[in-house]
């Protein structure tokens, strides 16, 4: 067994597979771009589970027949978990975790505050066989309103306190909609977590909107790992995809003692 290993992680709000402005369906290009990053674990938000479309619309936009998280994971990430957090008459979308390593267990935690704003936390436990370590992964997409996020962050903090042992490493990633940076009090001060871009570059990465990023809404928090590198992916071909930029990070993790 190795004494330590490194893992690459990516978080991305894929905007249900559409480009900004909803002009084109670009799920195939999204799959190409995230595959090229070499990410071992991928945190996705706004990914479709079920999406009923007319036959004409399917032909026009080349919709895949299977759930979109399965299409994205196909032939690259053999393990995945999907959790619905928005359900409607013709489909659903939510959070997904794709992984090169076995997902031992996962649970979806409903943190919705308002009936028309469904939100959840997808908590998966991944086994890293190289170092025989359980890695906790939490994929989130928080609400647009301050009141929502305040209560959701409290629920998130309680989930971590109750279900993540302090001696087991953890990565928390996703779309926090937290342009006012209120998450720090809950995550950094009370839970001793760090944000990857703050740790390595001194400030949060601006990810929204991708064509002129102003708001640092997407984050990668961690505990029990060593940060190595980070990159905001919003230039070149990435600008033609979702309205969010993706974030890529690299960590080192030691073997279990």
mmCIF file of C-alpha atoms in Angstrom:
data_model
loop_
_atom_site.group_PDB
_atom_site.id
_atom_site.type_symbol
_atom_site.label_atom_id
_atom_site.label_comp_id
_atom_site.label_asym_id
_atom_site.label_seq_id
_atom_site.Cartn_x
_atom_site.Cartn_y
_atom_site.Cartn_z
ATOM 1 C CA UNK A 1 0.000 0.000 0.000
ATOM 2 C CA UNK A 2 1.323 3.448 -0.928
ATOM 3 C CA UNK A 3 1.988 5.933 1.861
ATOM 4 C CA UNK A 4 0.220 8.696 -0.042
ATOM 5 C CA UNK A 5 -1.527 9.385 -3.319
ATOM 6 C CA UNK A 6 -2.962 12.324 -5.224
ATOM 7 C CA UNK A 7 -6.438 12.873 -6.634
ATOM 8 C CA UNK A 8 -7.874 15.351 -9.125
ATOM 9 C CA UNK A 9 -11.360 16.735 -8.475
ATOM 10 C CA UNK A 10 -13.665 18.853 -10.618
ATOM 11 C CA UNK A 11 -16.843 20.735 -9.763
ATOM 12 C CA UNK A 12 -19.167 22.032 -12.462
ATOM 13 C CA UNK A 13 -22.709 23.375 -12.719
ATOM 14 C CA UNK A 14 -23.557 22.074 -16.204
ATOM 15 C CA UNK A 15 -26.757 24.113 -16.667
ATOM 16 C CA UNK A 16 -28.759 20.973 -17.618
ATOM 17 C CA UNK A 17 -26.505 20.419 -20.609
ATOM 18 C CA UNK A 18 -27.275 23.713 -22.359
ATOM 19 C CA UNK A 19 -24.952 26.552 -23.255
ATOM 20 C CA UNK A 20 -25.494 29.962 -21.708
ATOM 21 C CA UNK A 21 -28.662 31.435 -23.169
ATOM 22 C CA UNK A 22 -30.050 27.919 -23.771
ATOM 23 C CA UNK A 23 -29.379 28.231 -27.497
ATOM 24 C CA UNK A 24 -27.644 24.863 -27.926
ATOM 25 C CA UNK A 25 -27.584 21.499 -26.170
ATOM 26 C CA UNK A 26 -23.886 20.820 -25.511
ATOM 27 C CA UNK A 27 -23.800 17.750 -23.259
ATOM 28 C CA UNK A 28 -21.499 15.869 -25.648
ATOM 29 C CA UNK A 29 -18.961 18.713 -25.565
ATOM 30 C CA UNK A 30 -19.270 18.907 -21.774
ATOM 31 C CA UNK A 31 -18.389 15.218 -21.564
ATOM 32 C CA UNK A 32 -15.330 15.752 -23.774
ATOM 33 C CA UNK A 33 -14.077 18.698 -21.719
ATOM 34 C CA UNK A 34 -14.460 17.089 -18.287
ATOM 35 C CA UNK A 35 -12.898 13.858 -19.553
ATOM 36 C CA UNK A 36 -9.867 15.810 -20.783
ATOM 37 C CA UNK A 37 -9.227 17.173 -17.275
ATOM 38 C CA UNK A 38 -8.350 13.711 -15.950
ATOM 39 C CA UNK A 39 -10.501 14.265 -12.867
ATOM 40 C CA UNK A 40 -10.767 11.256 -10.563
ATOM 41 C CA UNK A 41 -13.889 12.601 -8.834
ATOM 42 C CA UNK A 42 -16.421 14.928 -10.476
ATOM 43 C CA UNK A 43 -19.042 16.971 -8.611
ATOM 44 C CA UNK A 44 -21.922 18.000 -10.901
ATOM 45 C CA UNK A 45 -24.890 20.294 -10.348
ATOM 46 C CA UNK A 46 -27.984 20.783 -12.533
ATOM 47 C CA UNK A 47 -27.597 17.414 -14.230
ATOM 48 C CA UNK A 48 -30.681 15.643 -15.589
ATOM 49 C CA UNK A 49 -31.780 12.264 -14.336
ATOM 50 C CA UNK A 50 -34.949 11.989 -16.403
ATOM 51 C CA UNK A 51 -35.815 14.420 -19.201
ATOM 52 C CA UNK A 52 -38.816 13.692 -21.411
ATOM 53 C CA UNK A 53 -38.474 15.347 -24.818
ATOM 54 C CA UNK A 54 -40.441 15.031 -28.036
ATOM 55 C CA UNK A 55 -38.939 12.861 -30.754
ATOM 56 C CA UNK A 56 -38.414 15.916 -32.961
ATOM 57 C CA UNK A 57 -36.587 17.736 -30.182
ATOM 58 C CA UNK A 58 -34.458 14.673 -29.443
ATOM 59 C CA UNK A 59 -33.340 14.494 -33.066
ATOM 60 C CA UNK A 60 -32.702 18.217 -33.281
ATOM 61 C CA UNK A 61 -30.575 18.429 -30.138
ATOM 62 C CA UNK A 62 -29.164 14.850 -30.092
ATOM 63 C CA UNK A 63 -30.418 14.055 -26.612
ATOM 64 C CA UNK A 64 -28.989 10.829 -25.149
ATOM 65 C CA UNK A 65 -31.459 8.080 -24.323
ATOM 66 C CA UNK A 66 -30.003 7.352 -20.885
ATOM 67 C CA UNK A 67 -29.924 9.646 -17.822
ATOM 68 C CA UNK A 68 -27.433 12.443 -18.403
ATOM 69 C CA UNK A 69 -25.241 11.545 -15.439
ATOM 70 C CA UNK A 70 -24.855 8.038 -16.875
ATOM 71 C CA UNK A 71 -24.029 9.486 -20.299
ATOM 72 C CA UNK A 72 -21.339 11.708 -18.766
ATOM 73 C CA UNK A 73 -19.859 8.855 -16.721
ATOM 74 C CA UNK A 74 -19.916 6.303 -19.552
ATOM 75 C CA UNK A 75 -16.582 4.512 -20.159
ATOM 76 C CA UNK A 76 -14.692 6.981 -17.912
ATOM 77 C CA UNK A 77 -16.052 6.911 -14.352
ATOM 78 C CA UNK A 78 -17.323 3.445 -13.424
ATOM 79 C CA UNK A 79 -18.893 4.590 -10.149
ATOM 80 C CA UNK A 80 -21.511 7.294 -9.737
ATOM 81 C CA UNK A 81 -24.343 8.515 -7.533
ATOM 82 C CA UNK A 82 -27.216 10.789 -8.514
ATOM 83 C CA UNK A 83 -29.699 12.605 -6.288
ATOM 84 C CA UNK A 84 -32.769 14.468 -7.510
ATOM 85 C CA UNK A 85 -33.393 17.866 -5.998
ATOM 86 C CA UNK A 86 -35.883 19.248 -8.522
ATOM 87 C CA UNK A 87 -38.756 17.099 -9.777
ATOM 88 C CA UNK A 88 -41.266 18.248 -12.385
ATOM 89 C CA UNK A 89 -43.820 16.758 -14.769
ATOM 90 C CA UNK A 90 -41.372 15.867 -17.557
ATOM 91 C CA UNK A 91 -38.231 15.096 -15.632
ATOM 92 C CA UNK A 92 -35.878 15.874 -12.795
ATOM 93 C CA UNK A 93 -32.418 17.256 -12.196
ATOM 94 C CA UNK A 94 -30.039 17.375 -9.280
ATOM 95 C CA UNK A 95 -26.515 16.660 -8.095
ATOM 96 C CA UNK A 96 -24.206 13.840 -9.158
ATOM 97 C CA UNK A 97 -20.826 12.480 -8.131
ATOM 98 C CA UNK A 98 -18.764 10.540 -10.695
ATOM 99 C CA UNK A 99 -15.795 8.577 -9.406
ATOM 100 C CA UNK A 100 -12.908 6.412 -10.540
ATOM 101 C CA UNK A 101 -13.018 4.772 -7.114
ATOM 102 C CA UNK A 102 -15.752 2.723 -5.421
ATOM 103 C CA UNK A 103 -18.564 4.627 -3.738
ATOM 104 C CA UNK A 104 -19.172 2.687 -0.538
ATOM 105 C CA UNK A 105 -22.335 4.503 0.439
ATOM 106 C CA UNK A 106 -24.302 7.620 -0.437
ATOM 107 C CA UNK A 107 -27.291 9.559 0.821
ATOM 108 C CA UNK A 108 -29.312 12.520 -0.409
ATOM 109 C CA UNK A 109 -30.270 15.075 2.250
ATOM 110 C CA UNK A 110 -33.190 17.362 1.443
ATOM 111 C CA UNK A 111 -32.423 20.936 2.540
ATOM 112 C CA UNK A 112 -35.295 22.644 0.700
ATOM 113 C CA UNK A 113 -36.705 25.679 2.470
ATOM 114 C CA UNK A 114 -39.355 26.724 -0.064
ATOM 115 C CA UNK A 115 -41.614 24.343 -2.053
ATOM 116 C CA UNK A 116 -40.621 25.837 -5.430
ATOM 117 C CA UNK A 117 -36.898 25.837 -4.686
ATOM 118 C CA UNK A 118 -35.859 22.217 -4.159
ATOM 119 C CA UNK A 119 -32.272 21.782 -2.923
ATOM 120 C CA UNK A 120 -30.274 18.879 -1.520
ATOM 121 C CA UNK A 121 -26.866 17.693 -0.374
ATOM 122 C CA UNK A 122 -25.452 14.513 -1.942
ATOM 123 C CA UNK A 123 -23.103 12.852 0.556
ATOM 124 C CA UNK A 124 -21.014 9.971 -0.757
ATOM 125 C CA UNK A 125 -18.251 7.963 0.911
ATOM 126 C CA UNK A 126 -15.523 6.890 -1.521
ATOM 127 C CA UNK A 127 -12.850 4.274 -0.880
ATOM 128 C CA UNK A 128 -9.343 5.163 -2.083
ATOM 129 C CA UNK A 129 -7.719 1.714 -2.337
ATOM 130 C CA UNK A 130 -4.157 3.013 -2.880
ATOM 131 C CA UNK A 131 -4.065 4.380 0.666
ATOM 132 C CA UNK A 132 -7.017 2.462 2.188
ATOM 133 C CA UNK A 133 -8.839 5.664 3.124
ATOM 134 C CA UNK A 134 -12.521 6.608 3.251
ATOM 135 C CA UNK A 135 -13.018 9.985 1.572
ATOM 136 C CA UNK A 136 -16.222 11.875 2.301
ATOM 137 C CA UNK A 137 -17.537 13.792 -0.711
ATOM 138 C CA UNK A 138 -20.411 16.256 -0.459
ATOM 139 C CA UNK A 139 -21.920 17.822 -3.597
ATOM 140 C CA UNK A 140 -24.145 20.846 -2.999
ATOM 141 C CA UNK A 141 -26.259 23.373 -4.855
ATOM 142 C CA UNK A 142 -27.607 25.978 -2.452
ATOM 143 C CA UNK A 143 -30.525 28.375 -2.904
ATOM 144 C CA UNK A 144 -30.598 31.793 -4.520
ATOM 145 C CA UNK A 145 -32.001 33.645 -1.506
ATOM 146 C CA UNK A 146 -30.004 34.649 1.565
ATOM 147 C CA UNK A 147 -32.577 33.167 3.935
ATOM 148 C CA UNK A 148 -32.399 29.826 2.107
ATOM 149 C CA UNK A 149 -28.618 29.656 2.170
ATOM 150 C CA UNK A 150 -28.396 30.564 5.835
ATOM 151 C CA UNK A 151 -30.599 27.641 6.866
ATOM 152 C CA UNK A 152 -29.036 25.296 4.298
ATOM 153 C CA UNK A 153 -25.530 26.072 5.541
ATOM 154 C CA UNK A 154 -26.655 25.305 9.072
ATOM 155 C CA UNK A 155 -28.062 21.964 7.887
ATOM 156 C CA UNK A 156 -24.848 21.274 5.971
ATOM 157 C CA UNK A 157 -22.698 22.038 9.012
ATOM 158 C CA UNK A 158 -24.862 19.756 11.164
ATOM 159 C CA UNK A 159 -24.594 16.953 8.595
ATOM 160 C CA UNK A 160 -20.818 17.179 8.653
ATOM 161 C CA UNK A 161 -20.661 17.295 12.449
ATOM 162 C CA UNK A 162 -22.923 14.246 12.779
ATOM 163 C CA UNK A 163 -21.682 12.043 9.909
ATOM 164 C CA UNK A 164 -18.080 12.909 9.037
ATOM 165 C CA UNK A 165 -15.487 11.739 11.589
ATOM 166 C CA UNK A 166 -12.827 14.365 12.102
ATOM 167 C CA UNK A 167 -10.045 11.902 11.277
ATOM 168 C CA UNK A 168 -11.510 11.064 7.839
ATOM 169 C CA UNK A 169 -10.758 13.416 4.908
ATOM 170 C CA UNK A 170 -13.537 15.346 3.214
ATOM 171 C CA UNK A 171 -14.169 17.382 0.055
ATOM 172 C CA UNK A 172 -17.214 19.635 -0.174
ATOM 173 C CA UNK A 173 -17.813 21.124 -3.616
ATOM 174 C CA UNK A 174 -20.513 22.682 -5.727
ATOM 175 C CA UNK A 175 -22.500 25.809 -6.478
ATOM 176 C CA UNK A 176 -22.982 27.730 -3.233
ATOM 177 C CA UNK A 177 -24.637 30.833 -4.775
ATOM 178 C CA UNK A 178 -22.699 32.608 -2.037
ATOM 179 C CA UNK A 179 -21.532 35.818 -3.716
ATOM 180 C CA UNK A 180 -21.466 37.550 -0.301
ATOM 181 C CA UNK A 181 -19.070 34.934 1.114
ATOM 182 C CA UNK A 182 -21.248 34.088 4.108
ATOM 183 C CA UNK A 183 -20.334 30.372 3.971
ATOM 184 C CA UNK A 184 -16.950 30.963 5.580
ATOM 185 C CA UNK A 185 -18.359 31.355 9.083
ATOM 186 C CA UNK A 186 -20.087 27.975 8.919
ATOM 187 C CA UNK A 187 -17.366 26.032 7.136
ATOM 188 C CA UNK A 188 -13.988 27.566 7.932
ATOM 189 C CA UNK A 189 -14.498 28.778 11.485
ATOM 190 C CA UNK A 190 -16.775 26.127 12.969
ATOM 191 C CA UNK A 191 -15.754 23.074 10.885
ATOM 192 C CA UNK A 192 -12.064 23.861 10.275
ATOM 193 C CA UNK A 193 -12.441 23.536 6.521
ATOM 194 C CA UNK A 194 -10.427 25.443 3.917
ATOM 195 C CA UNK A 195 -11.347 26.595 0.441
ATOM 196 C CA UNK A 196 -8.913 25.425 -2.234
ATOM 197 C CA UNK A 197 -8.488 28.663 -4.194
ATOM 198 C CA UNK A 198 -8.264 30.752 -1.031
ATOM 199 C CA UNK A 199 -5.602 28.396 0.347
ATOM 200 C CA UNK A 200 -3.463 28.463 -2.821
ATOM 201 C CA UNK A 201 -4.241 31.821 -4.444
ATOM 202 C CA UNK A 202 -5.534 33.969 -1.618
ATOM 203 C CA UNK A 203 -9.092 34.444 -2.884
ATOM 204 C CA UNK A 204 -12.106 32.619 -4.253
ATOM 205 C CA UNK A 205 -12.292 31.926 -7.980
ATOM 206 C CA UNK A 206 -14.885 33.966 -9.873
ATOM 207 C CA UNK A 207 -16.992 31.574 -11.908
ATOM 208 C CA UNK A 208 -20.260 33.242 -12.919
ATOM 209 C CA UNK A 209 -21.154 34.245 -15.555
ATOM 210 C CA UNK A 210 -18.502 32.402 -17.521
ATOM 211 C CA UNK A 211 -18.179 35.058 -20.256
ATOM 212 C CA UNK A 212 -17.443 37.831 -17.695
ATOM 213 C CA UNK A 213 -16.929 36.160 -14.297
ATOM 214 C CA UNK A 214 -17.843 38.446 -11.411
ATOM 215 C CA UNK A 215 -19.271 36.192 -8.720
ATOM 216 C CA UNK A 216 -17.343 33.507 -6.777
ATOM 217 C CA UNK A 217 -20.281 31.140 -6.379
ATOM 218 C CA UNK A 218 -18.572 27.796 -7.094
ATOM 219 C CA UNK A 219 -16.216 26.430 -4.426
ATOM 220 C CA UNK A 220 -14.072 23.460 -3.385
ATOM 221 C CA UNK A 221 -13.700 23.122 0.385
ATOM 222 C CA UNK A 222 -11.578 20.432 2.021
ATOM 223 C CA UNK A 223 -10.388 18.979 5.314
ATOM 224 C CA UNK A 224 -7.741 16.354 5.982
ATOM 225 C CA UNK A 225 -6.009 16.687 2.592
ATOM 226 C CA UNK A 226 -3.054 18.705 1.290
ATOM 227 C CA UNK A 227 -3.846 21.111 -1.575
ATOM 228 C CA UNK A 228 -1.448 20.945 -4.528
ATOM 229 C CA UNK A 229 -2.965 22.897 -7.423
ATOM 230 C CA UNK A 230 -6.117 24.632 -8.618
ATOM 231 C CA UNK A 231 -7.420 26.016 -11.904
ATOM 232 C CA UNK A 232 -10.522 27.859 -13.091
ATOM 233 C CA UNK A 233 -11.729 26.460 -16.428
ATOM 234 C CA UNK A 234 -13.607 29.176 -18.250
ATOM 235 C CA UNK A 235 -11.613 30.060 -21.330
ATOM 236 C CA UNK A 236 -11.471 28.617 -24.840
ATOM 237 C CA UNK A 237 -13.989 25.845 -25.434
ATOM 238 C CA UNK A 238 -15.246 26.122 -21.838
ATOM 239 C CA UNK A 239 -16.814 29.504 -22.657
ATOM 240 C CA UNK A 240 -19.145 27.816 -25.143
ATOM 241 C CA UNK A 241 -20.656 25.455 -22.583
ATOM 242 C CA UNK A 242 -22.433 26.160 -19.283
ATOM 243 C CA UNK A 243 -22.960 29.660 -17.870
ATOM 244 C CA UNK A 244 -20.602 28.660 -15.018
ATOM 245 C CA UNK A 245 -16.866 28.071 -15.174
ATOM 246 C CA UNK A 246 -15.633 24.728 -13.853
ATOM 247 C CA UNK A 247 -13.094 24.407 -11.045
ATOM 248 C CA UNK A 248 -10.312 21.819 -11.044
ATOM 249 C CA UNK A 249 -8.218 20.917 -8.016
ATOM 250 C CA UNK A 250 -5.478 18.495 -7.050
ATOM 251 C CA UNK A 251 -4.880 17.098 -3.560
ATOM 252 C CA UNK A 252 -2.434 14.819 -1.827
ATOM 253 C CA UNK A 253 -3.769 12.371 0.726
ATOM 254 C CA UNK A 254 -1.870 10.148 3.132
ATOM 255 C CA UNK A 255 -2.513 6.519 4.028
ATOM 256 C CA UNK A 256 -4.632 5.596 7.018
ATOM 257 C CA UNK A 257 -2.600 5.252 10.205
#
